XYZ file of C-alpha atoms in Angstrom:
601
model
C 0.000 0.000 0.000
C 1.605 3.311 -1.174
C 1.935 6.313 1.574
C 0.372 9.695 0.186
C 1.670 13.113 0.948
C -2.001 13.624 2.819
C -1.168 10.182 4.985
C 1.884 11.843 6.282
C 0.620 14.920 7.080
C -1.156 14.522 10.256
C 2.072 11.901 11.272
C 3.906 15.200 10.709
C 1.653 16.961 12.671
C 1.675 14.737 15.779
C 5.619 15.093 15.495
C 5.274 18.703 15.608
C 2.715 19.031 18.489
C 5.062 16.539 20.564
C 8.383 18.887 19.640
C 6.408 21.996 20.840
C 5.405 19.486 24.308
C 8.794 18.601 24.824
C 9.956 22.420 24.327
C 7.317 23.509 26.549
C 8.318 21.358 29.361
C 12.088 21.864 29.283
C 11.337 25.294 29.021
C 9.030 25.787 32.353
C 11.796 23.413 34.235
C 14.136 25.991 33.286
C 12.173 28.819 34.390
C 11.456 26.779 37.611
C 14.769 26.315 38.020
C 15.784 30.329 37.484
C 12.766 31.045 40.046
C 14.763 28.587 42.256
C 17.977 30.171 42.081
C 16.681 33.355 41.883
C 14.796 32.963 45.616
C 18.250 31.396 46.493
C 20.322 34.470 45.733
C 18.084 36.805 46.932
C 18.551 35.118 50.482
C 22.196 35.498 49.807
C 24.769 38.472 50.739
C 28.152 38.762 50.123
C 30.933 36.441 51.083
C 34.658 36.643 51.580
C 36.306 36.816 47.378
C 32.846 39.007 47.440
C 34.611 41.931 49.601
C 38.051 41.067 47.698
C 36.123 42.193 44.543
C 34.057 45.209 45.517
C 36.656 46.533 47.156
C 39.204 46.429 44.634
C 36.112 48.056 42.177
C 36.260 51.222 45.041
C 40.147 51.618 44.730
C 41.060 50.896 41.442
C 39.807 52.757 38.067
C 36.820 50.535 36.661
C 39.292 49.992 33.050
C 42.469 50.044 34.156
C 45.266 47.439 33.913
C 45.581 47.408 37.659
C 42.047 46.518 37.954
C 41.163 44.039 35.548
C 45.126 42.242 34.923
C 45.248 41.183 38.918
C 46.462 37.853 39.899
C 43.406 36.960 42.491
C 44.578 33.631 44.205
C 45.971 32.036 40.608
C 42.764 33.536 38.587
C 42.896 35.926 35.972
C 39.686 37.085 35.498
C 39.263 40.465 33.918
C 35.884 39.377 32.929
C 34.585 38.863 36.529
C 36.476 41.750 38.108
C 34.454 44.143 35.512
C 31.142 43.042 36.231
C 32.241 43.023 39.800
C 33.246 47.035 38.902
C 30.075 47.552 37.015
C 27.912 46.552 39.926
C 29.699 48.294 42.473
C 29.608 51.787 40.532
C 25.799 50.992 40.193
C 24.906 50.360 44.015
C 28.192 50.223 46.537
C 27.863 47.681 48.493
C 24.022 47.019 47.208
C 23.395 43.186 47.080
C 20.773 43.276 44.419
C 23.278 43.712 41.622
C 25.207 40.605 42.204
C 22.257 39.047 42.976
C 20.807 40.144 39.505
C 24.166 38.978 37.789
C 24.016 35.497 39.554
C 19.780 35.173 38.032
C 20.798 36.302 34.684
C 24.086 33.964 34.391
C 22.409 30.917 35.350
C 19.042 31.669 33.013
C 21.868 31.921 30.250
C 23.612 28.716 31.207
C 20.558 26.688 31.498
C 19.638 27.860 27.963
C 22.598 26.835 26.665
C 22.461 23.107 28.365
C 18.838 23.239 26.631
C 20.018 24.022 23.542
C 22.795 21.401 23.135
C 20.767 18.740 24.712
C 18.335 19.628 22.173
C 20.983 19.135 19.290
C 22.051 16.312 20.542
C 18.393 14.597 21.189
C 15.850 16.464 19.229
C 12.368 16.783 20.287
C 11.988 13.863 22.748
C 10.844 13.394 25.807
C 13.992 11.349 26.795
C 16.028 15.245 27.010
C 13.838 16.200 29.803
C 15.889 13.530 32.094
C 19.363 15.335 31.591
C 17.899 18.786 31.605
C 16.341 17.629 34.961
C 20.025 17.128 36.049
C 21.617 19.698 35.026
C 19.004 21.929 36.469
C 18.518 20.490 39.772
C 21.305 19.223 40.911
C 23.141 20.308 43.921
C 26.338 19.852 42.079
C 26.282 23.617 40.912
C 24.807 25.533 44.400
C 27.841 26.393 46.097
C 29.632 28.087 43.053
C 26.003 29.935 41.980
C 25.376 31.050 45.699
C 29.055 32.287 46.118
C 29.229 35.772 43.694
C 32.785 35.682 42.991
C 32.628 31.903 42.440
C 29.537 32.077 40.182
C 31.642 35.266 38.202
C 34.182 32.188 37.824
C 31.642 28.881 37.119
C 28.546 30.015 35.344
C 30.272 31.725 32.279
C 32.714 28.507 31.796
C 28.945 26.183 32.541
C 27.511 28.544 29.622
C 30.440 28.320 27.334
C 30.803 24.223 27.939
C 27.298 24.196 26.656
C 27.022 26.837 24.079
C 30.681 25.964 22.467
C 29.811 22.578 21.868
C 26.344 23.764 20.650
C 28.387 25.652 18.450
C 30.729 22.877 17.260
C 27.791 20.339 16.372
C 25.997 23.367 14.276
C 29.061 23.940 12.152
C 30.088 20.238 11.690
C 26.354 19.835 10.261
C 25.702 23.186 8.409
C 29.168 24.683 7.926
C 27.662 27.931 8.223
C 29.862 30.757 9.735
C 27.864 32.287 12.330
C 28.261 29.087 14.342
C 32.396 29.182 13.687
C 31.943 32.958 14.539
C 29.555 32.170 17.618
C 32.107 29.409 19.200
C 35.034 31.584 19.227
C 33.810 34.491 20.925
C 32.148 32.300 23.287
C 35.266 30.884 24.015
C 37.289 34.067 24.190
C 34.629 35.462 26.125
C 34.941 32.265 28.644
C 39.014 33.008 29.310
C 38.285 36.244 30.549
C 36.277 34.767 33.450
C 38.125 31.731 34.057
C 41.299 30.109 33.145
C 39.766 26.566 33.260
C 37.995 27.835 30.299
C 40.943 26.543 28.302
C 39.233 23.175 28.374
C 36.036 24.513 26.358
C 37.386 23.402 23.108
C 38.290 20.169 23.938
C 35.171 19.379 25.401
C 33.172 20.488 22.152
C 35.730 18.379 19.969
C 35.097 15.510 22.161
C 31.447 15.600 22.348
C 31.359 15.952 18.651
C 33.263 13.225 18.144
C 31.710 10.856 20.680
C 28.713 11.999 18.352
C 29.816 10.302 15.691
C 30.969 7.590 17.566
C 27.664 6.417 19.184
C 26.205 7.299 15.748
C 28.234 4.851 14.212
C 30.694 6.811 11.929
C 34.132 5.506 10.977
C 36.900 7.500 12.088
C 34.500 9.338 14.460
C 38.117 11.875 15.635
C 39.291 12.074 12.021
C 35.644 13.217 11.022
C 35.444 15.668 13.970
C 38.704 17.279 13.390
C 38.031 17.963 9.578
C 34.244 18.945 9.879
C 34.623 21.774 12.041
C 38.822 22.705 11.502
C 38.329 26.340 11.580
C 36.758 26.179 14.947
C 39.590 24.613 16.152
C 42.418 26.199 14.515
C 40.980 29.916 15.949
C 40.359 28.753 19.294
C 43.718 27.286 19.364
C 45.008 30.581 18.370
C 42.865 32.740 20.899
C 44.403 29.997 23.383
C 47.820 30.163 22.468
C 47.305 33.737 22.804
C 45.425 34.044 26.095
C 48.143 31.648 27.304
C 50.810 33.992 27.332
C 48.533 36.700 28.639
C 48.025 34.542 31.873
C 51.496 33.280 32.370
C 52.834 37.139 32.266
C 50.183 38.136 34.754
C 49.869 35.085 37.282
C 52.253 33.493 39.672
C 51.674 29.733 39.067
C 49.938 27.725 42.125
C 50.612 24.722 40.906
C 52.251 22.174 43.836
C 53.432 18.513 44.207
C 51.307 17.434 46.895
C 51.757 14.399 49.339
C 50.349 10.826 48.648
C 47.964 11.182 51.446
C 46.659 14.711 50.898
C 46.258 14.038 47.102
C 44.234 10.526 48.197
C 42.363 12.390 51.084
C 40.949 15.444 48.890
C 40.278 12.748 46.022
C 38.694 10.365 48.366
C 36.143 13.218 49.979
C 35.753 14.954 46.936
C 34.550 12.285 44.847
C 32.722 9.998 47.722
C 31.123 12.719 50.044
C 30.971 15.511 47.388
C 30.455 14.533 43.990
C 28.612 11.194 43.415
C 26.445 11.989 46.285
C 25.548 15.440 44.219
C 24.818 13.591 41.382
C 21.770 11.688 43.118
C 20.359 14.714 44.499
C 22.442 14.971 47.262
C 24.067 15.372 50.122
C 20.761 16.519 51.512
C 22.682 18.316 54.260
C 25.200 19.924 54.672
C 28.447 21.530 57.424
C 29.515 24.089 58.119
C 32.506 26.470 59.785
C 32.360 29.949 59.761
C 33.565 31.839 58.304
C 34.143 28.728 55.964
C 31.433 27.810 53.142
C 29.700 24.898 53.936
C 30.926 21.672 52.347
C 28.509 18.556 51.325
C 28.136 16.221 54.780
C 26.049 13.053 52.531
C 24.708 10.238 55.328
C 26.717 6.834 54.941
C 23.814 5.161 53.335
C 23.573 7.973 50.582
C 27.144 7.396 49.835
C 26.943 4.018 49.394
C 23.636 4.841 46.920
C 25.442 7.011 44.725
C 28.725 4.355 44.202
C 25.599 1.748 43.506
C 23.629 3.610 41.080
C 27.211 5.110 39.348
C 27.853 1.395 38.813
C 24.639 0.075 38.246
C 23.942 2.872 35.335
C 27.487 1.900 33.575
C 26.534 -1.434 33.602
C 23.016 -0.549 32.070
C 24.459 1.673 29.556
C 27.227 -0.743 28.523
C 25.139 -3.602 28.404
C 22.055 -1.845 26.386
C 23.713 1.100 24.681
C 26.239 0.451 21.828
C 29.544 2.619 21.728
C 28.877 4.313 25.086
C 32.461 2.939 26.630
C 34.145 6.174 25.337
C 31.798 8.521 26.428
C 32.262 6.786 30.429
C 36.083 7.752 29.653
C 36.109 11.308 28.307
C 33.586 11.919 31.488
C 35.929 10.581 34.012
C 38.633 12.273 32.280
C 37.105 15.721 32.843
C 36.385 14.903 36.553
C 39.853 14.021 37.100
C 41.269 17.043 35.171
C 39.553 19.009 37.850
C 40.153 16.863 40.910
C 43.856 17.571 39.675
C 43.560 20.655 39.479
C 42.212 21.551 42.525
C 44.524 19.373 44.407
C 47.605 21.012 43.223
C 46.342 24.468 43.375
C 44.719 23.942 46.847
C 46.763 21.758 49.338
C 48.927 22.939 51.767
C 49.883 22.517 55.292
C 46.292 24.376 56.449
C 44.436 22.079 54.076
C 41.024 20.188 55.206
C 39.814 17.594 53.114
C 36.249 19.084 53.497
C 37.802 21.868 50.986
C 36.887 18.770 48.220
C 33.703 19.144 49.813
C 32.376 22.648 49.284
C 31.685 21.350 45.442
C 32.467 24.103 43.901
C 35.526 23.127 41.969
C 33.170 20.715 40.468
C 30.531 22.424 39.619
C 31.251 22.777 35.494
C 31.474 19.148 35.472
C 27.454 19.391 36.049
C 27.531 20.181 32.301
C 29.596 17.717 30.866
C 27.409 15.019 32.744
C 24.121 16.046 31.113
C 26.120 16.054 27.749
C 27.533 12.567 28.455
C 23.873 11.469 29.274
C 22.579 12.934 25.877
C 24.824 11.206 24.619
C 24.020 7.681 26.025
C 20.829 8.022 25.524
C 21.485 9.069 22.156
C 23.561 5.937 21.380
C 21.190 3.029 19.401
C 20.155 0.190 21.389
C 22.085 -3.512 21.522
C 20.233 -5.603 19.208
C 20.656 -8.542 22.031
C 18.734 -5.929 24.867
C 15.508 -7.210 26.312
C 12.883 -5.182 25.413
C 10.942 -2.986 28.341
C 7.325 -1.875 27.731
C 6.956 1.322 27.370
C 4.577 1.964 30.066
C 7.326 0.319 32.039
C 10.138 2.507 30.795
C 7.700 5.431 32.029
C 7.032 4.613 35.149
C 10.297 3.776 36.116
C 11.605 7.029 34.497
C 8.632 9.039 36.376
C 9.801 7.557 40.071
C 13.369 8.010 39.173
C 12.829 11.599 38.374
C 10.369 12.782 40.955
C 12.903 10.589 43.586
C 15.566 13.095 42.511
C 13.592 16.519 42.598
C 12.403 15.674 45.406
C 16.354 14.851 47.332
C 17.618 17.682 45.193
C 15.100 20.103 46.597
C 15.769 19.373 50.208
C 19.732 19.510 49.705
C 18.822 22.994 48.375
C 16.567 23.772 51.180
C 18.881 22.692 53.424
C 21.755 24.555 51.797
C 20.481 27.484 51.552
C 19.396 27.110 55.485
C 23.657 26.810 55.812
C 24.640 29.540 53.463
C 22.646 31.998 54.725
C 24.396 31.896 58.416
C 26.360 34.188 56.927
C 27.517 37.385 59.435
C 28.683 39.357 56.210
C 25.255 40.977 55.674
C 24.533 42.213 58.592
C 28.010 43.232 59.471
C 28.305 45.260 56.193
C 24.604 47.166 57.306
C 25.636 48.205 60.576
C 29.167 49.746 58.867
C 27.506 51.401 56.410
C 25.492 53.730 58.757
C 28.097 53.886 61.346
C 30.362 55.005 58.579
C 28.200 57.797 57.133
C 27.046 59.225 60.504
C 29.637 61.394 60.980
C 31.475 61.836 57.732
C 33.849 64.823 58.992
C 35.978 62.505 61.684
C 38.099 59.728 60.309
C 37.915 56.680 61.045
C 41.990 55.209 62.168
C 42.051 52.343 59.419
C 41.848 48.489 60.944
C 41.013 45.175 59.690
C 37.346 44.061 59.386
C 35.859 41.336 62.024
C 37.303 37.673 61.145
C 33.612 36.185 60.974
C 34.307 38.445 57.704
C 37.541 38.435 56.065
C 40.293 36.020 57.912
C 43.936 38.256 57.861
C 45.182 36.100 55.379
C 43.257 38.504 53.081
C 45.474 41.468 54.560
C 45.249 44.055 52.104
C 42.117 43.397 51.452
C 40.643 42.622 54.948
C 41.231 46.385 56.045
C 38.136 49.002 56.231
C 39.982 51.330 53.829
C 39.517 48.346 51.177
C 36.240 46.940 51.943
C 34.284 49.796 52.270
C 35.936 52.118 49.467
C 33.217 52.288 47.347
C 31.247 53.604 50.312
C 30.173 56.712 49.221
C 29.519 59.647 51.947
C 31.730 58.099 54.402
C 34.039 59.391 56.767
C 37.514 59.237 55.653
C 39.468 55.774 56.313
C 42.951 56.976 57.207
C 45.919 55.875 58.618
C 45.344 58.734 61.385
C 42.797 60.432 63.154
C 42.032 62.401 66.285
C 39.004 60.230 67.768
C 39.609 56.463 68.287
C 36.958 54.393 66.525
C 36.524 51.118 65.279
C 33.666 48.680 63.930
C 33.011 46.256 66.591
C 32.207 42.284 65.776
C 29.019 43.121 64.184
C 30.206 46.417 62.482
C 28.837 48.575 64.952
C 30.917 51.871 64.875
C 31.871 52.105 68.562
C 34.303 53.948 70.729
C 37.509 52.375 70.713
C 40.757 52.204 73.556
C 44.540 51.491 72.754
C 45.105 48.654 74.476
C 49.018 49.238 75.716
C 51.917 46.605 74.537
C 54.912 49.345 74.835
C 55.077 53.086 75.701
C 57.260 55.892 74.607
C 58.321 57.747 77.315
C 58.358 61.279 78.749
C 61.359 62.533 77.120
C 64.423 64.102 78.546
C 62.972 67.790 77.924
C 60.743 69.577 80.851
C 57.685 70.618 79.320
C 58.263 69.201 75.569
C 59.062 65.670 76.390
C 60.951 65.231 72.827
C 60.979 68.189 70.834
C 61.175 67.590 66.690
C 62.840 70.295 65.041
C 62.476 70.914 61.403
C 65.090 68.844 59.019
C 65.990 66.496 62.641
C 64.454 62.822 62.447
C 63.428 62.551 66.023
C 63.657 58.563 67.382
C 60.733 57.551 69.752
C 61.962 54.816 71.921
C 59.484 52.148 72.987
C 61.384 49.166 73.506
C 61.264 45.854 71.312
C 58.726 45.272 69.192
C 57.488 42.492 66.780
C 56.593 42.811 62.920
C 52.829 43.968 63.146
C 50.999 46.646 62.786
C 50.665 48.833 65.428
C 48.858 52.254 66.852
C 50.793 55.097 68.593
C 49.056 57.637 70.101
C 50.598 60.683 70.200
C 50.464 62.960 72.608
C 52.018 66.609 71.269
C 52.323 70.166 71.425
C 53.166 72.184 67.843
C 53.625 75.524 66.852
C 51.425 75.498 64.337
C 49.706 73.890 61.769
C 51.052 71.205 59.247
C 52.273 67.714 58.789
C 54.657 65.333 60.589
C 55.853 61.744 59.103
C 55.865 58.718 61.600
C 56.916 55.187 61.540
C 59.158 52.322 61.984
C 62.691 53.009 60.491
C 62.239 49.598 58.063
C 58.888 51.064 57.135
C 57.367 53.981 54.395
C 55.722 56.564 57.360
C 52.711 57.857 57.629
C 52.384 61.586 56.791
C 49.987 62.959 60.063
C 48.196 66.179 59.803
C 48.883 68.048 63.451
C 47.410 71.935 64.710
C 48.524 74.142 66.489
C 49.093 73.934 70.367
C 48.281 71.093 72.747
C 46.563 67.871 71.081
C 46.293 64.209 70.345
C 46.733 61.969 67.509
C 46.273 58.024 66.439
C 48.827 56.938 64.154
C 48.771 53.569 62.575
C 52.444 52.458 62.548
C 53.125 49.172 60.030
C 56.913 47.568 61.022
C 58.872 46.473 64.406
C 61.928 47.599 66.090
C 63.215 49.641 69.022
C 61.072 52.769 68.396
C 59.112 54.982 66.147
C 60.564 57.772 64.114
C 59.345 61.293 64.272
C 59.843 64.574 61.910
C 58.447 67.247 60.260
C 56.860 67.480 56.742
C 56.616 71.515 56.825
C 59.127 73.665 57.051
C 59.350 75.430 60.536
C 57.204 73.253 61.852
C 58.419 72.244 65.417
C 56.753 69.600 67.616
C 57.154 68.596 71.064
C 56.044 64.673 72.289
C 55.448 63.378 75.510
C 54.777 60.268 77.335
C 51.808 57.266 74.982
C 50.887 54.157 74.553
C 52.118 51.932 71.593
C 49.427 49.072 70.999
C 46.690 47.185 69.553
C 43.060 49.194 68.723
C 39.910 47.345 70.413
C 36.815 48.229 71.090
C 35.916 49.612 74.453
């Protein structure tokens, strides 16, 4: 019996209304999942990198080399560090922005997962299950929550997608704009990211494991010639970003011990990433002022190694040509186990730093890729069958099963995250820094429930709050001694005495400072910190001194006339504090102070 054009026509039509079904659906999950994310950050407030980058925005001019070309911890990251600028000259030290940037960059990732899954299945049903993953899993909350980690993961998430969107468009159609697309993505990717180097090579081996579960001979020969352009630019924006980065960043890279590199791999892969992969950990730990890092229960650990093993054996046994597809997947996980474990260890080192999930997060994306692709691959001629209705049901539990443990490890995470003392630390600063704009505030290091010293530059007040505008002036002197307390409270502060300078040898003057005479201050020995001096003086009129340790740049101090007292913050160590004049005929006498520490009265 011979099929007229009018027979297929309402087959076409069924095949249409079940493409626009499937679109429908993957495109409400994404929206569910942006509404998600989007209550998530707006729960959120800045967090440790956060105040690196905002403050850095307040001190350094939005374009400059200074600001965007800065090593931060082994990243270069121009990319981030101007949208970090651009939403600190819009609202200093406003959450909303970030917040805004964190909605829009996931909404823009998850597209881009929809849109290669979609090349890669078509208009079935069957893409809704790796959307569902990529979407939901708690594999990608801890670098979304975090701003300055998001600024890092959700570009290089978007580019994995969209490049190898890219690459399977071109190989097909050989049109341009796809060539054109896939190398600004890319270039766009390496300025938020260095681990964006790895965006080609994961579109040239998910086109090529294309071909390979489609059955094509030569599936990397094919790949390579199909879509050569692509990767002869992106090699050359590599090659070129490469020597960008290794001018600008101090290498990180370490030789770690056997135990530390089987410890992080262990937790990271065990309590971190499988588990995230079910839906887990469904709770999580936490340290402040650490993130919180995936805490999985026994029994969910020992799920996720059975269903990691039990879907390789399914996909082996039932799927043809999947067994490369297991490999390239492993080999991107273990690319970043690596390098995390040989940018990260060190003597201070936790294994719960494999934990936090965050150096994982990208992989999120090549998982739902590898899944398109398995479920792309024909099925084993020698497979038994499943009904349908089966098939569905199974597929329904197994999905609803995961919302439902991904949900509560959100729930739950977000119930960690947002123990965060950042927020309202930064709200009692603010108006304790504008209240009285005209007296300046001696500069000091934030509370460590904010930013740990090992930040120092960046942990000062003079950095953080910058961008403050209508402030009082963060100096390295000032007349009134006042600091922000533990919850940034702007309170009265004493100097809490470690060494004195004494009265001086000269009745009535103490020491007297004559103009073009370095006058020595002796307190005794002293330790490499930084320390406050008050001085206690008498000038003859108005002008400027300069103060500080002999190994150390001074501080220029603004005195007045007659009797007074000043608060100088004195960087260095040694026997005493230097003393002299910065205007001619200035003279100053100094008697008896404490030399200390700043606290809070």
């Amino acid at each position: 019996m011979t099929t007229t054009l009018s027979d297929r026509e309402p087959e076409n039509l069924r095949a249409q209304d079940r493409g626009r079904v499937v679109l429908v659906v993957a495109l409400v999950l994404v929206a569910a999942q942006v509404t998600i994310r989007a209550v998530l950050a707006g729960a959120g407030e800045f967090y440790w990198d956060d105040l690196i980058l905002i403050g850095r925005a307040g001190t350094e001019p939005l374009l400059s080399e200074s600001f965007l070309r800065y090593d931060h911890d082994g990243h270069l990251m121009p990319g981030a560090f101007l949208v970090a600028g651009l939403a600190t000259a819009l609202a200093p030290l406003q959450w909303w922005p970030a917040a805004t940037t964190l909605v829009l960059g996931q909404a823009i990732a998850s597209l881009a997962v929809l849109r290669v899954l979609w090349l890669l299945l078509g208009a079935r049903r069957v893409l809704w299950a790796p959307l569902l993953f990529y979407l939901l899993t708690p594999l990608t909350l801890p670098a979304f929550a975090w701003w300055a980690a998001a600024l890092n993961s959700l570009p290089l998430q978007a580019a994995l997608a969209w490049v190898t969107g890219d690459a399977l468009q071109y190989a097909r159609t050989g049109r341009r704009r796809h060539l054109v697309s896939g190398v600004i993505v890319t270039a766009l990717s390496l300025f938020f990211f260095e681990k964006a180097i790895l965006v080609p090579f994961v579109a040239f081996a998910a086109l090529a494991l294309t071909y390979r579960v489609d059955g094509r001979s030569r599936p990397i020969r094919t790949a390579a010639r199909r879509a050569a352009p692509l990767w002869l630019a992106s090699a050359l924006i590599l090659a070129i970003w490469l020597g960008f980065y290794v001018s600008t960043v101090e290498s990180r890279f370490g030789t770690p011990t056997a135990e530390m590199a089987r410890g992080l791999s262990i937790h990271g892969l065990s309590y971190g990433l499988l588990p995230a992969l079910v839906g887990g950990p469904l709770q999580w730990a936490r340290w402040n002022p650490g993130p919180p890092w995936a805490d999985p229960p026994a029994a969910l650990v020992f799920v996720a190694w059975a269903v990691l093993l039990g879907t390789l054996a399914w996909s082996l046994r039932r799927r043809q040509r999947t067994g490369f597809v297991w490999a390239a997947t492993a080999a991107y996980v273990a690319a970043s186990m690596v390098a995390m474990i040989s940018t990260r260890f060190g003597p201070g080192t936790t294994y719960e730093l494999a934990q936090t999930l965050r150096y994982f997060a990208d992989s999120a994306v090549v998982v739902a890729i590898a899944a398109a692709l398995v479920l792309r691959a024909p099925r084993r001629p020698s497979a038994t069958t499943i009904p349908v209705p089966v098939r569905r049901t199974a597929a329904a539990g197994l999905a609803a099963l995961f919302t439902v443990s991904s949900l509560w490890s959100t729930v739950t995470f977000t119930r960690s995250w947002t123990d965060n003392p950042t927020g309202e630390y930064l709200a009692h600063a603010r108006d304790g820094l504008t209240s009285r704009p005209d007296v300046a505030v001696l500069d000091h290091p934030v509370s460590v429930w904010v930013l740990l010293p090992v930040t120092f530059p960046h942990n000062l007040v003079s950095s953080v709050f910058a961008a403050l505008p209508d402030r009082s002036d963060i100096a390295g002197s000032t007349t009134e001694l006042r600091v922000l307390d533990e919850v940034g409270a702007l309170v009265p502060a004493d100097l809490l005495a470690v060494r004195w300078v004494d009265s001086g040898p000269e009745p009535g003057c103490g020491r007297r400072v004559e103009p073009g005479i370095t006058t020595m201050l002796p307190t005794g020995p002293m330790l490499e910190a930084t320390w406050t001096v008050q001085l206690n003086y008498l000038a003859s009129s108005d002008g400027e001194i300069e103060v500080g340790f002999p190994s150390r740049e001074p501080a220029r101090v603004a005195v007045t006339a007659g009797p007074s007292t000043v608060y100088v913050r004195v960087p260095g160590g040694g026997e005493g504090v230097q003393v002299r004049t910065a205007t001619p005929g200035l003279s100053v006498c100094i008697g008896a102070g404490p030399v200390g520490v700043v606290v809070p009265r």
